[in-house]
Amino acid sequence: MAETPITTPIEKVPQHVAMIMDGNGRWALQRGLPRLAGHKAGTENLRRVIRASVEFGVKYLTIYAFSTENWGRPPEEVKGLMYILEDVIDRELNELHKEGVQLRHIGRLERLAPSLQEKVLDAIDVTKNNDRLILNIAFNYGGRDEIVQAIQRMMKDEVPPEKVTDELVSQYLYTAGVPDPDLIIRTSGELRVSNFLIWQAAYSEWYITPTYWPDFDKEEYRRALESYAHRDRRYGKVSSGELQGSNA
Ligand code: FPP
């Protein structure tokens, strides 16, 4: 199907968009297909969403591809998701590099097969000077695990308690130097955080859609960005000119 051309510019594009790509399994189930077929369709969609992000002018895109809890899925699904990561790097790296995408990884690499770890590190190295879009792939990522590791590293560094501030904690996270997500999109209608960027999401705006991830297309992405553009972000304060505000 031909893609709908972008007509009007989006007023206020979020700098950092994070996505919980949920619903691949149900998308497959609806079609009588195995769950992995859903993840494959989800991967195709990811490719479109990355391109759309570049086009919309989003600077940082963080995607939740595999959580620390996903190891509990059936072994063939876990294996399939590992294979997808490998395949995405093999097949897409050149194109992503040409488009100016910088790949980064957040999460624990050490539990992955050594050859996959190497592939991820190579892709990070090849694209490290690109700056059109920073693509953070959360793979074997857990928000609590990230915070626990940050605490452990602060303790190893013998940081005195009075020096522990918001800013310092942020610097010890995988996302050090990356602005907090402005907008988090979750597909498939679930109303959960699922251990994703739990520190960084303190004041993120959410867009939750019933659409399953493989069907989350550029038009709906655009609607999410437009919804964001009309939000009033108060960070617990009140809007300018307003006498009374809500709690957040
Ligand atoms: C959640 O849907 C999705 C995942 C756990 C995997 C997401 C992976 C992709 C979109 C493929 C791209 C991957 C990489 C490595 C770049 P679900 O399986 O929980 O769906 P369900 O809730 O309907 O069962």
PDB file of C-alpha atoms and ligand atoms in Angstrom:
ATOM      1  CA  MET A   1       0.000   0.000   0.000  1.00  0.00           C
ATOM      2  CA  ALA A   2       1.314   3.459  -0.877  1.00  0.00           C
ATOM      3  CA  GLU A   3       2.342   5.513   2.137  1.00  0.00           C
ATOM      4  CA  THR A   4       0.276   8.591   2.915  1.00  0.00           C
ATOM      5  CA  PRO A   5       2.342  11.722   2.292  1.00  0.00           C
ATOM      6  CA  ILE A   6       2.933  14.028   5.219  1.00  0.00           C
ATOM      7  CA  THR A   7       0.874  17.130   4.687  1.00  0.00           C
ATOM      8  CA  THR A   8       1.122  19.529   7.608  1.00  0.00           C
ATOM      9  CA  PRO A   9       4.198  19.794   9.809  1.00  0.00           C
ATOM     10  CA  ILE A  10       3.857  18.599  13.404  1.00  0.00           C
ATOM     11  CA  GLU A  11       3.941  21.574  15.761  1.00  0.00           C
ATOM     12  CA  LYS A  12       6.207  20.298  18.529  1.00  0.00           C
ATOM     13  CA  VAL A  13       8.104  17.100  17.771  1.00  0.00           C
ATOM     14  CA  PRO A  14       9.308  15.264  20.884  1.00  0.00           C
ATOM     15  CA  GLN A  15      13.065  14.993  21.066  1.00  0.00           C
ATOM     16  CA  HIS A  16      12.963  11.505  22.552  1.00  0.00           C
ATOM     17  CA  VAL A  17      10.282   8.892  21.829  1.00  0.00           C
ATOM     18  CA  ALA A  18      10.314   5.495  23.544  1.00  0.00           C
ATOM     19  CA  MET A  19       8.194   2.570  22.408  1.00  0.00           C
ATOM     20  CA  ILE A  20       6.830  -0.572  24.019  1.00  0.00           C
ATOM     21  CA  MET A  21       6.241  -2.673  20.926  1.00  0.00           C
ATOM     22  CA  ASP A  22       3.503  -4.874  22.338  1.00  0.00           C
ATOM     23  CA  GLY A  23       0.939  -7.164  20.731  1.00  0.00           C
ATOM     24  CA  ASN A  24       3.036  -9.203  18.283  1.00  0.00           C
ATOM     25  CA  GLY A  25       1.808 -12.466  19.819  1.00  0.00           C
ATOM     26  CA  ARG A  26      -1.871 -11.504  19.640  1.00  0.00           C
ATOM     27  CA  TRP A  27      -1.424 -10.186  16.097  1.00  0.00           C
ATOM     28  CA  ALA A  28      -0.121 -13.645  15.109  1.00  0.00           C
ATOM     29  CA  LEU A  29      -2.784 -15.506  17.101  1.00  0.00           C
ATOM     30  CA  GLN A  30      -5.546 -13.561  15.328  1.00  0.00           C
ATOM     31  CA  ARG A  31      -4.166 -14.895  12.042  1.00  0.00           C
ATOM     32  CA  GLY A  32      -3.599 -18.443  13.245  1.00  0.00           C
ATOM     33  CA  LEU A  33       0.173 -17.970  12.951  1.00  0.00           C
ATOM     34  CA  PRO A  34       2.964 -18.868  15.376  1.00  0.00           C
ATOM     35  CA  ARG A  35       4.067 -16.114  17.775  1.00  0.00           C
ATOM     36  CA  LEU A  36       7.376 -15.734  15.964  1.00  0.00           C
ATOM     37  CA  ALA A  37       5.502 -14.706  12.812  1.00  0.00           C
ATOM     38  CA  GLY A  38       4.163 -11.825  14.912  1.00  0.00           C
ATOM     39  CA  HIS A  39       7.683 -10.828  15.940  1.00  0.00           C
ATOM     40  CA  LYS A  40       8.761 -10.961  12.289  1.00  0.00           C
ATOM     41  CA  ALA A  41       5.875  -8.703  11.275  1.00  0.00           C
ATOM     42  CA  GLY A  42       6.829  -6.500  14.234  1.00  0.00           C
ATOM     43  CA  THR A  43      10.375  -6.278  12.911  1.00  0.00           C
ATOM     44  CA  GLU A  44       9.119  -5.147   9.498  1.00  0.00           C
ATOM     45  CA  ASN A  45       7.097  -2.489  11.244  1.00  0.00           C
ATOM     46  CA  LEU A  46      10.083  -1.397  13.288  1.00  0.00           C
ATOM     47  CA  ARG A  47      11.921  -0.688  10.067  1.00  0.00           C
ATOM     48  CA  ARG A  48       9.069   1.612   8.956  1.00  0.00           C
ATOM     49  CA  VAL A  49       8.887   3.313  12.343  1.00  0.00           C
ATOM     50  CA  ILE A  50      12.641   4.026  12.353  1.00  0.00           C
ATOM     51  CA  ARG A  51      12.364   5.645   8.923  1.00  0.00           C
ATOM     52  CA  ALA A  52       9.316   7.636   9.993  1.00  0.00           C
ATOM     53  CA  SER A  53      11.197   8.819  13.100  1.00  0.00           C
ATOM     54  CA  VAL A  54      13.983  10.205  10.908  1.00  0.00           C
ATOM     55  CA  GLU A  55      11.389  11.864   8.698  1.00  0.00           C
ATOM     56  CA  PHE A  56       9.444  13.380  11.599  1.00  0.00           C
ATOM     57  CA  GLY A  57      12.649  14.781  13.094  1.00  0.00           C
ATOM     58  CA  VAL A  58      12.682  12.697  16.285  1.00  0.00           C
ATOM     59  CA  LYS A  59      16.254  12.732  17.643  1.00  0.00           C
ATOM     60  CA  TYR A  60      16.191   9.753  20.021  1.00  0.00           C
ATOM     61  CA  LEU A  61      14.149   6.591  19.632  1.00  0.00           C
ATOM     62  CA  THR A  62      14.272   3.920  22.341  1.00  0.00           C
ATOM     63  CA  ILE A  63      12.638   0.578  21.616  1.00  0.00           C
ATOM     64  CA  TYR A  64      11.874  -2.208  24.081  1.00  0.00           C
ATOM     65  CA  ALA A  65      12.869  -5.356  22.190  1.00  0.00           C
ATOM     66  CA  PHE A  66      13.614  -7.867  24.969  1.00  0.00           C
ATOM     67  CA  SER A  67      13.143  -7.458  28.701  1.00  0.00           C
ATOM     68  CA  THR A  68      15.023  -9.157  31.529  1.00  0.00           C
ATOM     69  CA  GLU A  69      11.724 -10.993  32.157  1.00  0.00           C
ATOM     70  CA  ASN A  70      11.406 -12.253  28.562  1.00  0.00           C
ATOM     71  CA  TRP A  71      13.863 -15.092  29.337  1.00  0.00           C
ATOM     72  CA  GLY A  72      10.835 -16.781  30.913  1.00  0.00           C
ATOM     73  CA  ARG A  73       9.163 -17.233  27.477  1.00  0.00           C
ATOM     74  CA  PRO A  74       9.282 -20.596  25.662  1.00  0.00           C
ATOM     75  CA  PRO A  75      12.869 -21.369  24.567  1.00  0.00           C
ATOM     76  CA  GLU A  76      12.017 -21.285  20.864  1.00  0.00           C
ATOM     77  CA  GLU A  77      10.571 -17.784  21.220  1.00  0.00           C
ATOM     78  CA  VAL A  78      13.658 -16.592  23.128  1.00  0.00           C
ATOM     79  CA  LYS A  79      15.867 -18.132  20.449  1.00  0.00           C
ATOM     80  CA  GLY A  80      13.758 -16.501  17.748  1.00  0.00           C
ATOM     81  CA  LEU A  81      14.083 -13.054  19.319  1.00  0.00           C
ATOM     82  CA  MET A  82      17.871 -13.487  19.583  1.00  0.00           C
ATOM     83  CA  TYR A  83      17.926 -14.481  15.937  1.00  0.00           C
ATOM     84  CA  ILE A  84      15.830 -11.435  14.994  1.00  0.00           C
ATOM     85  CA  LEU A  85      18.347  -9.106  16.664  1.00  0.00           C
ATOM     86  CA  GLU A  86      21.164 -10.777  14.771  1.00  0.00           C
ATOM     87  CA  ASP A  87      19.264 -10.691  11.496  1.00  0.00           C
ATOM     88  CA  VAL A  88      18.264  -7.034  11.905  1.00  0.00           C
ATOM     89  CA  ILE A  89      21.926  -6.109  12.338  1.00  0.00           C
ATOM     90  CA  ASP A  90      23.021  -8.256   9.376  1.00  0.00           C
ATOM     91  CA  ARG A  91      20.368  -6.997   7.018  1.00  0.00           C
ATOM     92  CA  GLU A  92      19.725  -3.420   8.112  1.00  0.00           C
ATOM     93  CA  LEU A  93      23.019  -2.052   9.377  1.00  0.00           C
ATOM     94  CA  ASN A  94      24.255  -0.658   6.049  1.00  0.00           C
ATOM     95  CA  GLU A  95      20.984   1.088   5.321  1.00  0.00           C
ATOM     96  CA  LEU A  96      20.672   2.482   8.849  1.00  0.00           C
ATOM     97  CA  HIS A  97      24.266   3.695   8.705  1.00  0.00           C
ATOM     98  CA  LYS A  98      23.615   5.434   5.366  1.00  0.00           C
ATOM     99  CA  GLU A  99      20.582   7.142   6.851  1.00  0.00           C
ATOM    100  CA  GLY A 100      22.662   8.549   9.702  1.00  0.00           C
ATOM    101  CA  VAL A 101      21.244   6.337  12.450  1.00  0.00           C
ATOM    102  CA  GLN A 102      23.454   5.725  15.468  1.00  0.00           C
ATOM    103  CA  LEU A 103      22.808   2.395  17.169  1.00  0.00           C
ATOM    104  CA  ARG A 104      23.133   2.035  20.905  1.00  0.00           C
ATOM    105  CA  HIS A 105      22.248  -0.751  23.274  1.00  0.00           C
ATOM    106  CA  ILE A 106      20.742  -0.506  26.742  1.00  0.00           C
ATOM    107  CA  GLY A 107      20.545  -3.528  29.017  1.00  0.00           C
ATOM    108  CA  ARG A 108      22.854  -6.398  29.855  1.00  0.00           C
ATOM    109  CA  LEU A 109      24.794  -7.777  26.923  1.00  0.00           C
ATOM    110  CA  GLU A 110      26.616 -10.451  28.902  1.00  0.00           C
ATOM    111  CA  ARG A 111      23.873 -13.082  28.805  1.00  0.00           C
ATOM    112  CA  LEU A 112      23.755 -13.071  24.996  1.00  0.00           C
ATOM    113  CA  ALA A 113      25.830 -15.459  22.863  1.00  0.00           C
ATOM    114  CA  PRO A 114      29.391 -14.096  22.479  1.00  0.00           C
ATOM    115  CA  SER A 115      28.986 -13.841  18.675  1.00  0.00           C
ATOM    116  CA  LEU A 116      25.808 -11.763  19.117  1.00  0.00           C
ATOM    117  CA  GLN A 117      27.502  -9.533  21.693  1.00  0.00           C
ATOM    118  CA  GLU A 118      30.282  -8.940  19.210  1.00  0.00           C
ATOM    119  CA  LYS A 119      27.815  -8.123  16.450  1.00  0.00           C
ATOM    120  CA  VAL A 120      26.020  -5.588  18.639  1.00  0.00           C
ATOM    121  CA  LEU A 121      29.296  -3.961  19.700  1.00  0.00           C
ATOM    122  CA  ASP A 122      30.458  -3.781  16.073  1.00  0.00           C
ATOM    123  CA  ALA A 123      27.207  -2.142  14.974  1.00  0.00           C
ATOM    124  CA  ILE A 124      27.569   0.394  17.788  1.00  0.00           C
ATOM    125  CA  ASP A 125      31.121   1.113  16.720  1.00  0.00           C
ATOM    126  CA  VAL A 126      30.353   1.436  12.992  1.00  0.00           C
ATOM    127  CA  THR A 127      27.543   3.937  13.599  1.00  0.00           C
ATOM    128  CA  LYS A 128      29.020   5.854  16.523  1.00  0.00           C
ATOM    129  CA  ASN A 129      29.531   9.119  14.629  1.00  0.00           C
ATOM    130  CA  ASN A 130      26.021   9.260  13.149  1.00  0.00           C
ATOM    131  CA  ASP A 131      23.686  11.841  14.601  1.00  0.00           C
ATOM    132  CA  ARG A 132      20.490  11.994  12.600  1.00  0.00           C
ATOM    133  CA  LEU A 133      18.715   9.579  14.921  1.00  0.00           C
ATOM    134  CA  ILE A 134      20.037   7.858  18.038  1.00  0.00           C
ATOM    135  CA  LEU A 135      18.379   4.440  18.197  1.00  0.00           C
ATOM    136  CA  ASN A 136      18.600   2.847  21.643  1.00  0.00           C
ATOM    137  CA  ILE A 137      17.763  -0.831  21.520  1.00  0.00           C
ATOM    138  CA  ALA A 138      16.651  -2.084  24.925  1.00  0.00           C
ATOM    139  CA  PHE A 139      17.589  -5.744  24.760  1.00  0.00           C
ATOM    140  CA  ASN A 140      17.849  -7.820  27.907  1.00  0.00           C
ATOM    141  CA  TYR A 141      16.835  -4.598  29.612  1.00  0.00           C
ATOM    142  CA  GLY A 142      15.046  -4.119  32.922  1.00  0.00           C
ATOM    143  CA  GLY A 143      14.446  -0.784  34.622  1.00  0.00           C
ATOM    144  CA  ARG A 144      14.955  -2.142  38.141  1.00  0.00           C
ATOM    145  CA  ASP A 145      18.077  -3.988  37.062  1.00  0.00           C
ATOM    146  CA  GLU A 146      19.409  -0.738  35.591  1.00  0.00           C
ATOM    147  CA  ILE A 147      18.843   1.100  38.880  1.00  0.00           C
ATOM    148  CA  VAL A 148      20.371  -1.725  40.953  1.00  0.00           C
ATOM    149  CA  GLN A 149      23.457  -1.660  38.748  1.00  0.00           C
ATOM    150  CA  ALA A 150      23.663   2.132  39.048  1.00  0.00           C
ATOM    151  CA  ILE A 151      23.573   1.848  42.861  1.00  0.00           C
ATOM    152  CA  GLN A 152      26.232  -0.866  42.822  1.00  0.00           C
ATOM    153  CA  ARG A 153      28.491   1.254  40.632  1.00  0.00           C
ATOM    154  CA  MET A 154      27.992   4.345  42.793  1.00  0.00           C
ATOM    155  CA  MET A 155      28.949   2.296  45.849  1.00  0.00           C
ATOM    156  CA  LYS A 156      32.020   0.894  44.104  1.00  0.00           C
ATOM    157  CA  ASP A 157      32.989   4.453  43.202  1.00  0.00           C
ATOM    158  CA  GLU A 158      32.536   5.342  46.910  1.00  0.00           C
ATOM    159  CA  VAL A 159      30.191   8.209  46.111  1.00  0.00           C
ATOM    160  CA  PRO A 160      29.403   9.979  49.420  1.00  0.00           C
ATOM    161  CA  PRO A 161      25.632   9.863  50.226  1.00  0.00           C
ATOM    162  CA  GLU A 162      25.252  13.645  50.118  1.00  0.00           C
ATOM    163  CA  LYS A 163      26.562  13.651  46.538  1.00  0.00           C
ATOM    164  CA  VAL A 164      23.778  11.320  45.355  1.00  0.00           C
ATOM    165  CA  THR A 165      21.419  13.563  43.385  1.00  0.00           C
ATOM    166  CA  ASP A 166      18.892  13.066  40.570  1.00  0.00           C
ATOM    167  CA  GLU A 167      21.515  14.173  38.072  1.00  0.00           C
ATOM    168  CA  LEU A 168      24.160  11.827  39.433  1.00  0.00           C
ATOM    169  CA  VAL A 169      21.832   8.815  39.383  1.00  0.00           C
ATOM    170  CA  SER A 170      20.948   9.656  35.765  1.00  0.00           C
ATOM    171  CA  GLN A 171      24.631   9.645  34.893  1.00  0.00           C
ATOM    172  CA  TYR A 172      24.982   6.101  36.230  1.00  0.00           C
ATOM    173  CA  LEU A 173      22.152   4.735  34.086  1.00  0.00           C
ATOM    174  CA  TYR A 174      22.549   3.173  30.621  1.00  0.00           C
ATOM    175  CA  THR A 175      20.921   6.307  29.238  1.00  0.00           C
ATOM    176  CA  ALA A 176      23.568   8.702  30.643  1.00  0.00           C
ATOM    177  CA  GLY A 177      23.672  11.801  28.461  1.00  0.00           C
ATOM    178  CA  VAL A 178      20.348  10.991  26.755  1.00  0.00           C
ATOM    179  CA  PRO A 179      17.400  13.293  27.559  1.00  0.00           C
ATOM    180  CA  ASP A 180      14.505  11.559  29.343  1.00  0.00           C
ATOM    181  CA  PRO A 181      11.794  10.314  26.975  1.00  0.00           C
ATOM    182  CA  ASP A 182       9.266  13.025  26.187  1.00  0.00           C
ATOM    183  CA  LEU A 183       6.738  10.553  24.867  1.00  0.00           C
ATOM    184  CA  ILE A 184       6.287   6.832  25.489  1.00  0.00           C
ATOM    185  CA  ILE A 185       4.087   4.917  23.073  1.00  0.00           C
ATOM    186  CA  ARG A 186       2.656   1.557  24.094  1.00  0.00           C
ATOM    187  CA  THR A 187       0.775  -0.527  21.571  1.00  0.00           C
ATOM    188  CA  SER A 188      -1.837  -3.236  22.194  1.00  0.00           C
ATOM    189  CA  GLY A 189      -3.721  -1.339  24.876  1.00  0.00           C
ATOM    190  CA  GLU A 190      -1.999  -2.644  28.001  1.00  0.00           C
ATOM    191  CA  LEU A 191      -1.887  -0.094  30.822  1.00  0.00           C
ATOM    192  CA  ARG A 192       1.458  -1.061  32.346  1.00  0.00           C
ATOM    193  CA  VAL A 193       4.997   0.290  32.559  1.00  0.00           C
ATOM    194  CA  SER A 194       6.502  -3.232  32.381  1.00  0.00           C
ATOM    195  CA  ASN A 195       9.830  -2.257  33.947  1.00  0.00           C
ATOM    196  CA  PHE A 196      10.672   0.069  31.052  1.00  0.00           C
ATOM    197  CA  LEU A 197      12.718   3.212  31.745  1.00  0.00           C
ATOM    198  CA  ILE A 198      11.154   3.495  35.182  1.00  0.00           C
ATOM    199  CA  TRP A 199      13.556   6.216  36.345  1.00  0.00           C
ATOM    200  CA  GLN A 200      13.619   8.132  33.070  1.00  0.00           C
ATOM    201  CA  ALA A 201       9.831   8.077  32.591  1.00  0.00           C
ATOM    202  CA  ALA A 202       9.104  10.178  35.696  1.00  0.00           C
ATOM    203  CA  TYR A 203       7.562  12.967  33.606  1.00  0.00           C
ATOM    204  CA  SER A 204       7.097  11.343  30.223  1.00  0.00           C
ATOM    205  CA  GLU A 205       3.822  11.712  28.391  1.00  0.00           C
ATOM    206  CA  TRP A 206       2.113   8.454  27.392  1.00  0.00           C
ATOM    207  CA  TYR A 207       0.263   7.472  24.263  1.00  0.00           C
ATOM    208  CA  ILE A 208      -1.460   4.113  24.548  1.00  0.00           C
ATOM    209  CA  THR A 209      -3.228   2.609  21.585  1.00  0.00           C
ATOM    210  CA  PRO A 210      -5.172  -0.654  21.178  1.00  0.00           C
ATOM    211  CA  THR A 211      -3.396  -1.223  17.827  1.00  0.00           C
ATOM    212  CA  TYR A 212      -1.080  -4.229  17.848  1.00  0.00           C
ATOM    213  CA  TRP A 213       2.543  -3.338  17.154  1.00  0.00           C
ATOM    214  CA  PRO A 214       2.756  -4.824  13.609  1.00  0.00           C
ATOM    215  CA  ASP A 215      -0.159  -2.554  12.602  1.00  0.00           C
ATOM    216  CA  PHE A 216       1.122   0.631  14.267  1.00  0.00           C
ATOM    217  CA  ASP A 217       1.739   2.572  11.067  1.00  0.00           C
ATOM    218  CA  LYS A 218       3.155   5.943  10.169  1.00  0.00           C
ATOM    219  CA  GLU A 219      -0.273   7.611  10.267  1.00  0.00           C
ATOM    220  CA  GLU A 220      -0.890   6.460  13.803  1.00  0.00           C
ATOM    221  CA  TYR A 221       2.643   7.446  14.788  1.00  0.00           C
ATOM    222  CA  ARG A 222       1.866  10.872  13.421  1.00  0.00           C
ATOM    223  CA  ARG A 223      -1.348  10.992  15.486  1.00  0.00           C
ATOM    224  CA  ALA A 224       0.668  10.114  18.594  1.00  0.00           C
ATOM    225  CA  LEU A 225       3.083  12.960  17.883  1.00  0.00           C
ATOM    226  CA  GLU A 226       0.200  15.349  17.283  1.00  0.00           C
ATOM    227  CA  SER A 227      -1.395  14.295  20.554  1.00  0.00           C
ATOM    228  CA  TYR A 228       1.921  15.021  22.284  1.00  0.00           C
ATOM    229  CA  ALA A 229       2.176  18.420  20.587  1.00  0.00           C
ATOM    230  CA  HIS A 230      -1.058  19.493  22.270  1.00  0.00           C
ATOM    231  CA  ARG A 231      -0.190  18.358  25.779  1.00  0.00           C
ATOM    232  CA  ASP A 232       0.554  20.809  28.546  1.00  0.00           C
ATOM    233  CA  ARG A 233       3.611  19.459  30.366  1.00  0.00           C
ATOM    234  CA  ARG A 234       3.586  20.908  33.852  1.00  0.00           C
ATOM    235  CA  TYR A 235       6.146  18.755  35.672  1.00  0.00           C
ATOM    236  CA  GLY A 236       4.082  19.009  38.855  1.00  0.00           C
ATOM    237  CA  LYS A 237       3.811  22.804  38.575  1.00  0.00           C
ATOM    238  CA  VAL A 238       0.984  24.900  37.129  1.00  0.00           C
ATOM    239  CA  SER A 239       0.731  26.279  33.613  1.00  0.00           C
ATOM    240  CA  SER A 240       1.815  29.868  33.159  1.00  0.00           C
ATOM    241  CA  GLY A 241      -1.103  32.169  33.891  1.00  0.00           C
ATOM    242  CA  GLU A 242      -2.973  29.454  35.764  1.00  0.00           C
ATOM    243  CA  LEU A 243      -3.786  30.037  39.411  1.00  0.00           C
ATOM    244  CA  GLN A 244      -4.600  26.470  40.383  1.00  0.00           C
ATOM    245  CA  GLY A 245      -3.302  23.243  38.867  1.00  0.00           C
ATOM    246  CA  SER A 246      -3.657  19.534  39.362  1.00  0.00           C
ATOM    247  CA  ASN A 247      -1.064  17.520  41.293  1.00  0.00           C
ATOM    248  CA  ALA A 248       0.997  16.681  38.252  1.00  0.00           C
TER     249      ALA A 248
HETATM  250  C1  FPP B   1       5.879  -7.868  22.842  1.00  0.00           C
HETATM  251  O1  FPP B   1       4.793  -8.500  22.184  1.00  0.00           O
HETATM  252  C2  FPP B   1       7.030  -7.853  21.964  1.00  0.00           C
HETATM  253  C3  FPP B   1       8.238  -8.401  22.247  1.00  0.00           C
HETATM  254  C4  FPP B   1       8.559  -9.067  23.506  1.00  0.00           C
HETATM  255  C5  FPP B   1       9.319  -8.360  21.257  1.00  0.00           C
HETATM  256  C6  FPP B   1       9.381  -7.140  20.416  1.00  0.00           C
HETATM  257  C7  FPP B   1      10.224  -7.401  19.252  1.00  0.00           C
HETATM  258  C8  FPP B   1      10.061  -6.900  18.020  1.00  0.00           C
HETATM  259  C9  FPP B   1       9.021  -5.946  17.617  1.00  0.00           C
HETATM  260  C10 FPP B   1      10.990  -7.295  16.963  1.00  0.00           C
HETATM  261  C11 FPP B   1      12.147  -6.343  16.827  1.00  0.00           C
HETATM  262  C12 FPP B   1      13.235  -6.901  17.628  1.00  0.00           C
HETATM  263  C13 FPP B   1      14.527  -6.523  17.637  1.00  0.00           C
HETATM  264  C14 FPP B   1      15.432  -7.391  18.383  1.00  0.00           C
HETATM  265  C15 FPP B   1      15.109  -5.367  16.988  1.00  0.00           C
HETATM  266  P1  FPP B   1       4.209  -9.816  22.834  1.00  0.00           P
HETATM  267  O2  FPP B   1       4.941 -10.971  22.262  1.00  0.00           O
HETATM  268  O3  FPP B   1       4.269  -9.729  24.325  1.00  0.00           O
HETATM  269  O4  FPP B   1       2.743  -9.779  22.317  1.00  0.00           O
HETATM  270  P2  FPP B   1       1.475 -10.330  23.100  1.00  0.00           P
HETATM  271  O5  FPP B   1       1.341  -9.528  24.349  1.00  0.00           O
HETATM  272  O6  FPP B   1       0.367 -10.096  22.139  1.00  0.00           O
HETATM  273  O7  FPP B   1       1.726 -11.793  23.354  1.00  0.00           O
END
